[in-house]
mmCIF file with all atom_site columns, C-alpha atoms and ligand atoms in Angstrom:
data_model
loop_
_atom_site.group_PDB
_atom_site.id
_atom_site.type_symbol
_atom_site.label_atom_id
_atom_site.label_alt_id
_atom_site.label_comp_id
_atom_site.label_asym_id
_atom_site.label_entity_id
_atom_site.label_seq_id
_atom_site.pdbx_PDB_ins_code
_atom_site.Cartn_x
_atom_site.Cartn_y
_atom_site.Cartn_z
_atom_site.occupancy
_atom_site.B_iso_or_equiv
_atom_site.pdbx_formal_charge
_atom_site.auth_seq_id
_atom_site.auth_comp_id
_atom_site.auth_asym_id
_atom_site.auth_atom_id
_atom_site.pdbx_PDB_model_num
ATOM   1   C  CA  . UNK A 1 1   ? -9.606  -9.100  -55.925 1.00 59.00 ? 9   UNK A CA  1
ATOM   2   C  CA  . UNK A 1 2   ? -6.183  -7.283  -55.323 1.00 64.00 ? 10  UNK A CA  1
ATOM   3   C  CA  . UNK A 1 3   ? -8.318  -4.728  -53.101 1.00 66.00 ? 11  UNK A CA  1
ATOM   4   C  CA  . UNK A 1 4   ? -10.015 -7.433  -51.261 1.00 64.00 ? 12  UNK A CA  1
ATOM   5   C  CA  . UNK A 1 5   ? -6.344  -8.810  -50.306 1.00 65.00 ? 13  UNK A CA  1
ATOM   6   C  CA  . UNK A 1 6   ? -5.014  -5.558  -49.264 1.00 65.00 ? 14  UNK A CA  1
ATOM   7   C  CA  . UNK A 1 7   ? -7.876  -5.081  -46.797 1.00 69.00 ? 15  UNK A CA  1
ATOM   8   C  CA  . UNK A 1 8   ? -7.540  -8.423  -45.389 1.00 61.00 ? 16  UNK A CA  1
ATOM   9   C  CA  . UNK A 1 9   ? -4.034  -7.778  -44.582 1.00 58.00 ? 17  UNK A CA  1
ATOM   10  C  CA  . UNK A 1 10  ? -4.733  -4.422  -43.429 1.00 65.00 ? 18  UNK A CA  1
ATOM   11  C  CA  . UNK A 1 11  ? -7.337  -6.114  -40.980 1.00 58.00 ? 19  UNK A CA  1
ATOM   12  C  CA  . UNK A 1 12  ? -5.094  -8.727  -39.940 1.00 55.00 ? 20  UNK A CA  1
ATOM   13  C  CA  . UNK A 1 13  ? -2.067  -6.257  -38.889 1.00 55.00 ? 21  UNK A CA  1
ATOM   14  C  CA  . UNK A 1 14  ? -4.967  -4.422  -37.222 1.00 56.00 ? 22  UNK A CA  1
ATOM   15  C  CA  . UNK A 1 15  ? -5.898  -7.381  -34.992 1.00 52.00 ? 23  UNK A CA  1
ATOM   16  C  CA  . UNK A 1 16  ? -2.508  -8.278  -34.460 1.00 59.00 ? 24  UNK A CA  1
ATOM   17  C  CA  . UNK A 1 17  ? -1.255  -4.853  -32.969 1.00 57.00 ? 25  UNK A CA  1
ATOM   18  C  CA  . UNK A 1 18  ? -4.428  -4.419  -30.861 1.00 57.00 ? 26  UNK A CA  1
ATOM   19  C  CA  . UNK A 1 19  ? -4.280  -7.632  -29.207 1.00 57.00 ? 27  UNK A CA  1
ATOM   20  C  CA  . UNK A 1 20  ? -0.879  -7.317  -28.263 1.00 56.00 ? 28  UNK A CA  1
ATOM   21  C  CA  . UNK A 1 21  ? -2.085  -3.846  -26.790 1.00 52.00 ? 29  UNK A CA  1
ATOM   22  C  CA  . UNK A 1 22  ? -4.622  -5.387  -24.612 1.00 50.00 ? 30  UNK A CA  1
ATOM   23  C  CA  . UNK A 1 23  ? -2.436  -8.365  -23.720 1.00 49.00 ? 31  UNK A CA  1
ATOM   24  C  CA  . UNK A 1 24  ? 0.385   -6.150  -22.597 1.00 51.00 ? 32  UNK A CA  1
ATOM   25  C  CA  . UNK A 1 25  ? -2.380  -3.639  -20.602 1.00 52.00 ? 33  UNK A CA  1
ATOM   26  C  CA  . UNK A 1 26  ? -3.603  -6.987  -18.779 1.00 49.00 ? 34  UNK A CA  1
ATOM   27  C  CA  . UNK A 1 27  ? -0.355  -8.508  -17.895 1.00 54.00 ? 35  UNK A CA  1
ATOM   28  C  CA  . UNK A 1 28  ? 1.196   -5.175  -16.971 1.00 67.00 ? 36  UNK A CA  1
ATOM   29  C  CA  . UNK A 1 29  ? 1.774   -6.109  -13.303 1.00 85.00 ? 37  UNK A CA  1
ATOM   30  C  CA  . UNK A 1 30  ? 0.831   -2.939  -11.042 1.00 91.00 ? 38  UNK A CA  1
ATOM   31  C  CA  . UNK A 1 31  ? 2.520   -2.807  -7.777  1.00 95.00 ? 39  UNK A CA  1
ATOM   32  C  CA  . UNK A 1 32  ? -0.031  -3.469  -4.954  1.00 97.00 ? 40  UNK A CA  1
ATOM   33  C  CA  . UNK A 1 33  ? -0.218  -3.581  -0.968  1.00 98.00 ? 41  UNK A CA  1
ATOM   34  C  CA  . UNK A 1 34  ? -2.169  -6.593  0.708   1.00 98.00 ? 42  UNK A CA  1
ATOM   35  C  CA  . UNK A 1 35  ? -4.061  -5.965  3.999   1.00 98.00 ? 43  UNK A CA  1
ATOM   36  C  CA  . UNK A 1 36  ? -4.977  -9.869  5.183   1.00 98.00 ? 44  UNK A CA  1
ATOM   37  C  CA  . UNK A 1 37  ? -5.068  -11.919 8.286   1.00 98.00 ? 45  UNK A CA  1
ATOM   38  C  CA  . UNK A 1 38  ? -7.352  -11.031 11.192  1.00 96.00 ? 46  UNK A CA  1
ATOM   39  C  CA  . UNK A 1 39  ? -10.000 -8.783  8.934   1.00 98.00 ? 47  UNK A CA  1
ATOM   40  C  CA  . UNK A 1 40  ? -13.589 -8.857  7.433   1.00 98.00 ? 48  UNK A CA  1
ATOM   41  C  CA  . UNK A 1 41  ? -12.549 -7.985  3.920   1.00 98.00 ? 49  UNK A CA  1
ATOM   42  C  CA  . UNK A 1 42  ? -8.946  -8.435  2.927   1.00 98.00 ? 50  UNK A CA  1
ATOM   43  C  CA  . UNK A 1 43  ? -7.716  -6.180  0.495   1.00 98.00 ? 51  UNK A CA  1
ATOM   44  C  CA  . UNK A 1 44  ? -5.234  -5.520  -2.529  1.00 98.00 ? 52  UNK A CA  1
ATOM   45  C  CA  . UNK A 1 45  ? -5.010  -2.193  -3.339  1.00 98.00 ? 53  UNK A CA  1
ATOM   46  C  CA  . UNK A 1 46  ? -2.940  -1.014  -6.542  1.00 97.00 ? 54  UNK A CA  1
ATOM   47  C  CA  . UNK A 1 47  ? -1.227  2.260   -6.763  1.00 97.00 ? 55  UNK A CA  1
ATOM   48  C  CA  . UNK A 1 48  ? -3.920  3.836   -9.208  1.00 96.00 ? 56  UNK A CA  1
ATOM   49  C  CA  . UNK A 1 49  ? -6.833  2.833   -6.611  1.00 97.00 ? 57  UNK A CA  1
ATOM   50  C  CA  . UNK A 1 50  ? -4.513  3.945   -3.827  1.00 98.00 ? 58  UNK A CA  1
ATOM   51  C  CA  . UNK A 1 51  ? -3.839  7.403   -5.254  1.00 97.00 ? 59  UNK A CA  1
ATOM   52  C  CA  . UNK A 1 52  ? -7.271  8.048   -5.478  1.00 97.00 ? 60  UNK A CA  1
ATOM   53  C  CA  . UNK A 1 53  ? -7.870  7.735   -1.550  1.00 98.00 ? 61  UNK A CA  1
ATOM   54  C  CA  . UNK A 1 54  ? -8.137  10.411  0.823   1.00 98.00 ? 62  UNK A CA  1
ATOM   55  C  CA  . UNK A 1 55  ? -4.707  11.662  1.791   1.00 98.00 ? 63  UNK A CA  1
ATOM   56  C  CA  . UNK A 1 56  ? -3.087  13.406  4.471   1.00 98.00 ? 64  UNK A CA  1
ATOM   57  C  CA  . UNK A 1 57  ? 0.618   14.925  5.060   1.00 98.00 ? 65  UNK A CA  1
ATOM   58  C  CA  . UNK A 1 58  ? 2.821   13.364  8.057   1.00 98.00 ? 66  UNK A CA  1
ATOM   59  C  CA  . UNK A 1 59  ? 6.350   14.151  8.893   1.00 97.00 ? 67  UNK A CA  1
ATOM   60  C  CA  . UNK A 1 60  ? 8.902   12.375  10.234  1.00 97.00 ? 68  UNK A CA  1
ATOM   61  C  CA  . UNK A 1 61  ? 13.071  12.725  10.774  1.00 96.00 ? 69  UNK A CA  1
ATOM   62  C  CA  . UNK A 1 62  ? 14.989  10.264  8.142   1.00 95.00 ? 70  UNK A CA  1
ATOM   63  C  CA  . UNK A 1 63  ? 18.616  8.462   9.342   1.00 95.00 ? 71  UNK A CA  1
ATOM   64  C  CA  . UNK A 1 64  ? 20.375  11.720  9.466   1.00 95.00 ? 72  UNK A CA  1
ATOM   65  C  CA  . UNK A 1 65  ? 17.516  13.864  11.673  1.00 94.00 ? 73  UNK A CA  1
ATOM   66  C  CA  . UNK A 1 66  ? 16.214  15.517  8.744   1.00 95.00 ? 74  UNK A CA  1
ATOM   67  C  CA  . UNK A 1 67  ? 12.459  16.058  8.865   1.00 95.00 ? 75  UNK A CA  1
ATOM   68  C  CA  . UNK A 1 68  ? 10.753  14.889  5.723   1.00 95.00 ? 76  UNK A CA  1
ATOM   69  C  CA  . UNK A 1 69  ? 7.117   15.300  4.703   1.00 97.00 ? 77  UNK A CA  1
ATOM   70  C  CA  . UNK A 1 70  ? 5.037   12.460  2.787   1.00 98.00 ? 78  UNK A CA  1
ATOM   71  C  CA  . UNK A 1 71  ? 1.713   12.313  1.654   1.00 98.00 ? 79  UNK A CA  1
ATOM   72  C  CA  . UNK A 1 72  ? -0.640  9.001   2.148   1.00 98.00 ? 80  UNK A CA  1
ATOM   73  C  CA  . UNK A 1 73  ? -3.290  7.165   3.486   1.00 98.00 ? 81  UNK A CA  1
ATOM   74  C  CA  . UNK A 1 74  ? -3.280  6.680   7.670   1.00 98.00 ? 82  UNK A CA  1
ATOM   75  C  CA  . UNK A 1 75  ? -3.388  3.255   8.328   1.00 98.00 ? 83  UNK A CA  1
ATOM   76  C  CA  . UNK A 1 76  ? -6.152  3.200   10.448  1.00 98.00 ? 84  UNK A CA  1
ATOM   77  C  CA  . UNK A 1 77  ? -8.376  4.317   7.476   1.00 98.00 ? 85  UNK A CA  1
ATOM   78  C  CA  . UNK A 1 78  ? -7.361  1.272   5.530   1.00 98.00 ? 86  UNK A CA  1
ATOM   79  C  CA  . UNK A 1 79  ? -7.964  -0.875  8.649   1.00 98.00 ? 87  UNK A CA  1
ATOM   80  C  CA  . UNK A 1 80  ? -11.161 0.701   8.799   1.00 97.00 ? 88  UNK A CA  1
ATOM   81  C  CA  . UNK A 1 81  ? -12.074 -0.687  5.174   1.00 98.00 ? 89  UNK A CA  1
ATOM   82  C  CA  . UNK A 1 82  ? -10.559 -3.748  5.615   1.00 98.00 ? 90  UNK A CA  1
ATOM   83  C  CA  . UNK A 1 83  ? -12.920 -4.151  9.024   1.00 97.00 ? 91  UNK A CA  1
ATOM   84  C  CA  . UNK A 1 84  ? -10.045 -4.684  11.275  1.00 97.00 ? 92  UNK A CA  1
ATOM   85  C  CA  . UNK A 1 85  ? -11.466 -4.103  15.201  1.00 96.00 ? 93  UNK A CA  1
ATOM   86  C  CA  . UNK A 1 86  ? -11.229 -0.339  15.510  1.00 95.00 ? 94  UNK A CA  1
ATOM   87  C  CA  . UNK A 1 87  ? -12.634 2.193   17.670  1.00 94.00 ? 95  UNK A CA  1
ATOM   88  C  CA  . UNK A 1 88  ? -15.392 0.862   20.416  1.00 95.00 ? 96  UNK A CA  1
ATOM   89  C  CA  . UNK A 1 89  ? -14.348 -2.626  19.172  1.00 93.00 ? 97  UNK A CA  1
ATOM   90  C  CA  . UNK A 1 90  ? -10.504 -2.454  20.154  1.00 97.00 ? 98  UNK A CA  1
ATOM   91  C  CA  . UNK A 1 91  ? -11.037 -3.248  24.044  1.00 96.00 ? 99  UNK A CA  1
ATOM   92  C  CA  . UNK A 1 92  ? -10.354 -6.621  25.725  1.00 95.00 ? 100 UNK A CA  1
ATOM   93  C  CA  . UNK A 1 93  ? -9.047  -9.634  23.717  1.00 95.00 ? 101 UNK A CA  1
ATOM   94  C  CA  . UNK A 1 94  ? -8.658  -7.274  20.876  1.00 96.00 ? 102 UNK A CA  1
ATOM   95  C  CA  . UNK A 1 95  ? -6.015  -5.371  22.524  1.00 97.00 ? 103 UNK A CA  1
ATOM   96  C  CA  . UNK A 1 96  ? -3.746  -8.008  22.074  1.00 97.00 ? 104 UNK A CA  1
ATOM   97  C  CA  . UNK A 1 97  ? -4.046  -7.789  18.031  1.00 97.00 ? 105 UNK A CA  1
ATOM   98  C  CA  . UNK A 1 98  ? -1.076  -6.423  15.865  1.00 98.00 ? 106 UNK A CA  1
ATOM   99  C  CA  . UNK A 1 99  ? -0.294  -5.186  12.928  1.00 98.00 ? 107 UNK A CA  1
ATOM   100 C  CA  . UNK A 1 100 ? 2.678   -7.059  10.990  1.00 98.00 ? 108 UNK A CA  1
ATOM   101 C  CA  . UNK A 1 101 ? 4.465   -4.553  8.444   1.00 98.00 ? 109 UNK A CA  1
ATOM   102 C  CA  . UNK A 1 102 ? 6.266   -7.049  5.417   1.00 98.00 ? 110 UNK A CA  1
ATOM   103 C  CA  . UNK A 1 103 ? 8.567   -5.047  2.902   1.00 98.00 ? 111 UNK A CA  1
ATOM   104 C  CA  . UNK A 1 104 ? 9.296   -6.858  -0.399  1.00 98.00 ? 112 UNK A CA  1
ATOM   105 C  CA  . UNK A 1 105 ? 12.916  -6.899  1.214   1.00 98.00 ? 113 UNK A CA  1
ATOM   106 C  CA  . UNK A 1 106 ? 11.745  -9.017  4.084   1.00 98.00 ? 114 UNK A CA  1
ATOM   107 C  CA  . UNK A 1 107 ? 11.876  -6.505  6.423   1.00 98.00 ? 115 UNK A CA  1
ATOM   108 C  CA  . UNK A 1 108 ? 9.355   -6.894  9.409   1.00 98.00 ? 116 UNK A CA  1
ATOM   109 C  CA  . UNK A 1 109 ? 7.718   -4.897  12.162  1.00 98.00 ? 117 UNK A CA  1
ATOM   110 C  CA  . UNK A 1 110 ? 4.624   -4.782  14.181  1.00 98.00 ? 118 UNK A CA  1
ATOM   111 C  CA  . UNK A 1 111 ? 2.748   -1.889  15.830  1.00 98.00 ? 119 UNK A CA  1
ATOM   112 C  CA  . UNK A 1 112 ? -0.231  -3.094  18.286  1.00 98.00 ? 120 UNK A CA  1
ATOM   113 C  CA  . UNK A 1 113 ? -3.696  -1.911  16.959  1.00 98.00 ? 121 UNK A CA  1
ATOM   114 C  CA  . UNK A 1 114 ? -4.169  0.833   19.874  1.00 98.00 ? 122 UNK A CA  1
ATOM   115 C  CA  . UNK A 1 115 ? -0.883  1.918   18.516  1.00 98.00 ? 123 UNK A CA  1
ATOM   116 C  CA  . UNK A 1 116 ? -2.959  3.199   15.279  1.00 98.00 ? 124 UNK A CA  1
ATOM   117 C  CA  . UNK A 1 117 ? -6.048  3.966   16.377  1.00 98.00 ? 125 UNK A CA  1
ATOM   118 C  CA  . UNK A 1 118 ? -7.592  7.465   17.292  1.00 98.00 ? 126 UNK A CA  1
ATOM   119 C  CA  . UNK A 1 119 ? -9.251  6.850   20.039  1.00 97.00 ? 127 UNK A CA  1
ATOM   120 C  CA  . UNK A 1 120 ? -6.060  5.758   22.068  1.00 98.00 ? 128 UNK A CA  1
ATOM   121 C  CA  . UNK A 1 121 ? -3.729  8.162   20.081  1.00 98.00 ? 129 UNK A CA  1
ATOM   122 C  CA  . UNK A 1 122 ? -3.552  11.562  18.447  1.00 98.00 ? 130 UNK A CA  1
ATOM   123 C  CA  . UNK A 1 123 ? -0.373  10.181  16.424  1.00 98.00 ? 131 UNK A CA  1
ATOM   124 C  CA  . UNK A 1 124 ? -1.265  9.648   12.676  1.00 98.00 ? 132 UNK A CA  1
ATOM   125 C  CA  . UNK A 1 125 ? 0.669   6.915   11.260  1.00 98.00 ? 133 UNK A CA  1
ATOM   126 C  CA  . UNK A 1 126 ? 0.478   7.112   7.518   1.00 98.00 ? 134 UNK A CA  1
ATOM   127 C  CA  . UNK A 1 127 ? 1.123   4.511   4.622   1.00 98.00 ? 135 UNK A CA  1
ATOM   128 C  CA  . UNK A 1 128 ? 2.636   7.041   2.055   1.00 98.00 ? 136 UNK A CA  1
ATOM   129 C  CA  . UNK A 1 129 ? 2.914   6.765   -1.835  1.00 98.00 ? 137 UNK A CA  1
ATOM   130 C  CA  . UNK A 1 130 ? 4.452   10.074  -2.280  1.00 98.00 ? 138 UNK A CA  1
ATOM   131 C  CA  . UNK A 1 131 ? 6.779   12.892  -1.016  1.00 97.00 ? 139 UNK A CA  1
ATOM   132 C  CA  . UNK A 1 132 ? 7.470   16.364  -2.418  1.00 90.00 ? 140 UNK A CA  1
ATOM   133 C  CA  . UNK A 1 133 ? 4.365   15.516  -5.070  1.00 89.00 ? 141 UNK A CA  1
ATOM   134 C  CA  . UNK A 1 134 ? 6.268   12.796  -6.503  1.00 94.00 ? 142 UNK A CA  1
ATOM   135 C  CA  . UNK A 1 135 ? 5.898   9.026   -6.360  1.00 96.00 ? 143 UNK A CA  1
ATOM   136 C  CA  . UNK A 1 136 ? 8.433   7.243   -4.067  1.00 97.00 ? 144 UNK A CA  1
ATOM   137 C  CA  . UNK A 1 137 ? 11.960  6.404   -5.217  1.00 95.00 ? 145 UNK A CA  1
ATOM   138 C  CA  . UNK A 1 138 ? 12.616  2.921   -6.339  1.00 95.00 ? 146 UNK A CA  1
ATOM   139 C  CA  . UNK A 1 139 ? 13.486  1.217   -3.178  1.00 95.00 ? 147 UNK A CA  1
ATOM   140 C  CA  . UNK A 1 140 ? 11.557  3.433   -0.889  1.00 97.00 ? 148 UNK A CA  1
ATOM   141 C  CA  . UNK A 1 141 ? 8.406   2.778   -2.813  1.00 93.00 ? 149 UNK A CA  1
ATOM   142 C  CA  . UNK A 1 142 ? 5.657   2.312   -4.152  1.00 98.00 ? 150 UNK A CA  1
ATOM   143 C  CA  . UNK A 1 143 ? 4.591   2.276   -0.200  1.00 98.00 ? 151 UNK A CA  1
ATOM   144 C  CA  . UNK A 1 144 ? 6.313   3.596   2.468   1.00 98.00 ? 152 UNK A CA  1
ATOM   145 C  CA  . UNK A 1 145 ? 5.255   3.876   6.157   1.00 98.00 ? 153 UNK A CA  1
ATOM   146 C  CA  . UNK A 1 146 ? 5.925   6.947   7.625   1.00 98.00 ? 154 UNK A CA  1
ATOM   147 C  CA  . UNK A 1 147 ? 5.866   7.153   12.030  1.00 98.00 ? 155 UNK A CA  1
ATOM   148 C  CA  . UNK A 1 148 ? 6.099   10.605  13.267  1.00 98.00 ? 156 UNK A CA  1
ATOM   149 C  CA  . UNK A 1 149 ? 7.286   11.557  16.840  1.00 97.00 ? 157 UNK A CA  1
ATOM   150 C  CA  . UNK A 1 150 ? 9.365   8.435   17.102  1.00 96.00 ? 158 UNK A CA  1
ATOM   151 C  CA  . UNK A 1 151 ? 13.196  8.742   17.652  1.00 95.00 ? 159 UNK A CA  1
ATOM   152 C  CA  . UNK A 1 152 ? 14.581  6.503   14.888  1.00 96.00 ? 160 UNK A CA  1
ATOM   153 C  CA  . UNK A 1 153 ? 12.857  5.615   11.763  1.00 97.00 ? 161 UNK A CA  1
ATOM   154 C  CA  . UNK A 1 154 ? 13.449  1.811   12.148  1.00 98.00 ? 162 UNK A CA  1
ATOM   155 C  CA  . UNK A 1 155 ? 9.830   1.527   12.226  1.00 98.00 ? 163 UNK A CA  1
ATOM   156 C  CA  . UNK A 1 156 ? 9.146   3.040   9.300   1.00 98.00 ? 164 UNK A CA  1
ATOM   157 C  CA  . UNK A 1 157 ? 9.103   0.317   6.430   1.00 98.00 ? 165 UNK A CA  1
ATOM   158 C  CA  . UNK A 1 158 ? 10.146  0.945   2.873   1.00 98.00 ? 166 UNK A CA  1
ATOM   159 C  CA  . UNK A 1 159 ? 8.793   -0.981  0.000   1.00 98.00 ? 167 UNK A CA  1
ATOM   160 C  CA  . UNK A 1 160 ? 5.875   -2.109  2.175   1.00 98.00 ? 168 UNK A CA  1
ATOM   161 C  CA  . UNK A 1 161 ? 3.497   -5.112  0.527   1.00 98.00 ? 169 UNK A CA  1
ATOM   162 C  CA  . UNK A 1 162 ? 1.753   -6.375  3.431   1.00 98.00 ? 170 UNK A CA  1
ATOM   163 C  CA  . UNK A 1 163 ? 0.143   -5.391  6.444   1.00 98.00 ? 171 UNK A CA  1
ATOM   164 C  CA  . UNK A 1 164 ? -1.177  -8.365  8.471   1.00 98.00 ? 172 UNK A CA  1
ATOM   165 C  CA  . UNK A 1 165 ? -3.217  -8.392  11.158  1.00 98.00 ? 173 UNK A CA  1
ATOM   166 C  CA  . UNK A 1 166 ? -2.881  -11.185 14.245  1.00 98.00 ? 174 UNK A CA  1
ATOM   167 C  CA  . UNK A 1 167 ? -3.871  -12.041 17.307  1.00 97.00 ? 175 UNK A CA  1
ATOM   168 C  CA  . UNK A 1 168 ? -1.270  -12.366 20.009  1.00 96.00 ? 176 UNK A CA  1
ATOM   169 C  CA  . UNK A 1 169 ? -3.325  -14.002 22.266  1.00 78.00 ? 177 UNK A CA  1
ATOM   170 C  CA  . UNK A 1 170 ? -2.946  -18.021 22.902  1.00 75.00 ? 178 UNK A CA  1
HETATM 171 N  N1  . MTE B 2 .   ? 11.978  -2.356  4.140   1.00 97.42 ? 9   MTE B N1  1
HETATM 172 C  C1  . MTE B 2 .   ? 12.748  -1.632  4.705   1.00 97.42 ? 9   MTE B C1  1
HETATM 173 N  N2  . MTE B 2 .   ? 12.523  -0.731  5.534   1.00 97.42 ? 9   MTE B N2  1
HETATM 174 C  C2  . MTE B 2 .   ? 13.376  -0.058  6.314   1.00 97.42 ? 9   MTE B C2  1
HETATM 175 C  C3  . MTE B 2 .   ? 14.417  -0.903  6.552   1.00 97.42 ? 9   MTE B C3  1
HETATM 176 C  C4  . MTE B 2 .   ? 15.038  -1.891  6.195   1.00 97.42 ? 9   MTE B C4  1
HETATM 177 O  O1  . MTE B 2 .   ? 15.989  -2.646  5.968   1.00 97.42 ? 9   MTE B O1  1
HETATM 178 N  N3  . MTE B 2 .   ? 14.063  -2.507  4.843   1.00 97.42 ? 9   MTE B N3  1
HETATM 179 N  N4  . MTE B 2 .   ? 15.697  -0.149  7.310   1.00 97.42 ? 9   MTE B N4  1
HETATM 180 C  C5  . MTE B 2 .   ? 14.851  0.693   8.534   1.00 97.42 ? 9   MTE B C5  1
HETATM 181 C  C6  . MTE B 2 .   ? 15.770  1.414   9.172   1.00 97.42 ? 9   MTE B C6  1
HETATM 182 S  S1  . MTE B 2 .   ? 16.735  0.481   10.085  1.00 97.42 ? 9   MTE B S1  1
HETATM 183 C  C7  . MTE B 2 .   ? 16.200  2.995   8.855   1.00 97.42 ? 9   MTE B C7  1
HETATM 184 S  S2  . MTE B 2 .   ? 16.995  3.594   9.663   1.00 97.42 ? 9   MTE B S2  1
HETATM 185 C  C8  . MTE B 2 .   ? 14.911  3.894   7.880   1.00 97.42 ? 9   MTE B C8  1
HETATM 186 C  C9  . MTE B 2 .   ? 16.042  4.456   7.105   1.00 97.42 ? 9   MTE B C9  1
HETATM 187 O  O2  . MTE B 2 .   ? 15.495  5.347   6.767   1.00 97.42 ? 9   MTE B O2  1
HETATM 188 P  P1  . MTE B 2 .   ? 15.428  6.529   5.972   1.00 97.42 ? 9   MTE B P1  1
HETATM 189 O  O3  . MTE B 2 .   ? 16.763  6.173   4.543   1.00 97.42 ? 9   MTE B O3  1
HETATM 190 O  O4  . MTE B 2 .   ? 14.729  7.522   5.291   1.00 97.42 ? 9   MTE B O4  1
HETATM 191 O  O5  . MTE B 2 .   ? 16.903  7.301   6.649   1.00 97.42 ? 9   MTE B O5  1
HETATM 192 O  O6  . MTE B 2 .   ? 14.605  2.504   7.149   1.00 97.42 ? 9   MTE B O6  1
HETATM 193 C  C10 . MTE B 2 .   ? 13.894  1.871   7.926   1.00 97.42 ? 9   MTE B C10 1
HETATM 194 N  N5  . MTE B 2 .   ? 13.270  1.124   7.194   1.00 97.42 ? 9   MTE B N5  1
HETATM 195 MO MO1 . MO  B 3 .   ? 18.080  2.407   11.193  1.00 97.42 ? 10  MO  B MO1 1
#
């Protein structure tokens, strides 16, 4: 009988421990970036899925004028995945579409779609998730826009949470 109670207690302890572990796993919030608006497939990408996507390097000068090298996913690839009008479709009224970048501190800025499309430009703007092989620091990441060949880094949004596609046309 004693043995029975002991194994019952052990079983209850086991259940308590693992159910807590499972709850912790499902409630721990992973940082995400959302792509929405004028898109066929709105996306919510978590940092671990983002890390698995094809990465490229991109460099830009910081506020002090020192070149910094980041790694991330081209914005164009993200737009393609979300089903944004790109390439041959980027003509006529679609040329009035823009991407609004929103950050967790409320900072916002825009790029026209043509600024992001390889059929218009060779400049590759990325959403970076690492620098020097390390995840971006708190207050910078987990996602930062890296904009090469700009005279100041004001459009290089820190802590990006949303890429929103909109129509400027009335
Ligand atoms: N979210 C967010 N991103 C931001 C800003 C900001 O206030 N909030 N400031 C911008 C400005 S004005 C500059 S100069 C650069 C500074 O980037 P650095 O620290 O790498 O030089 O961040 C840009 N990105
Ligand atoms: Mo700035």
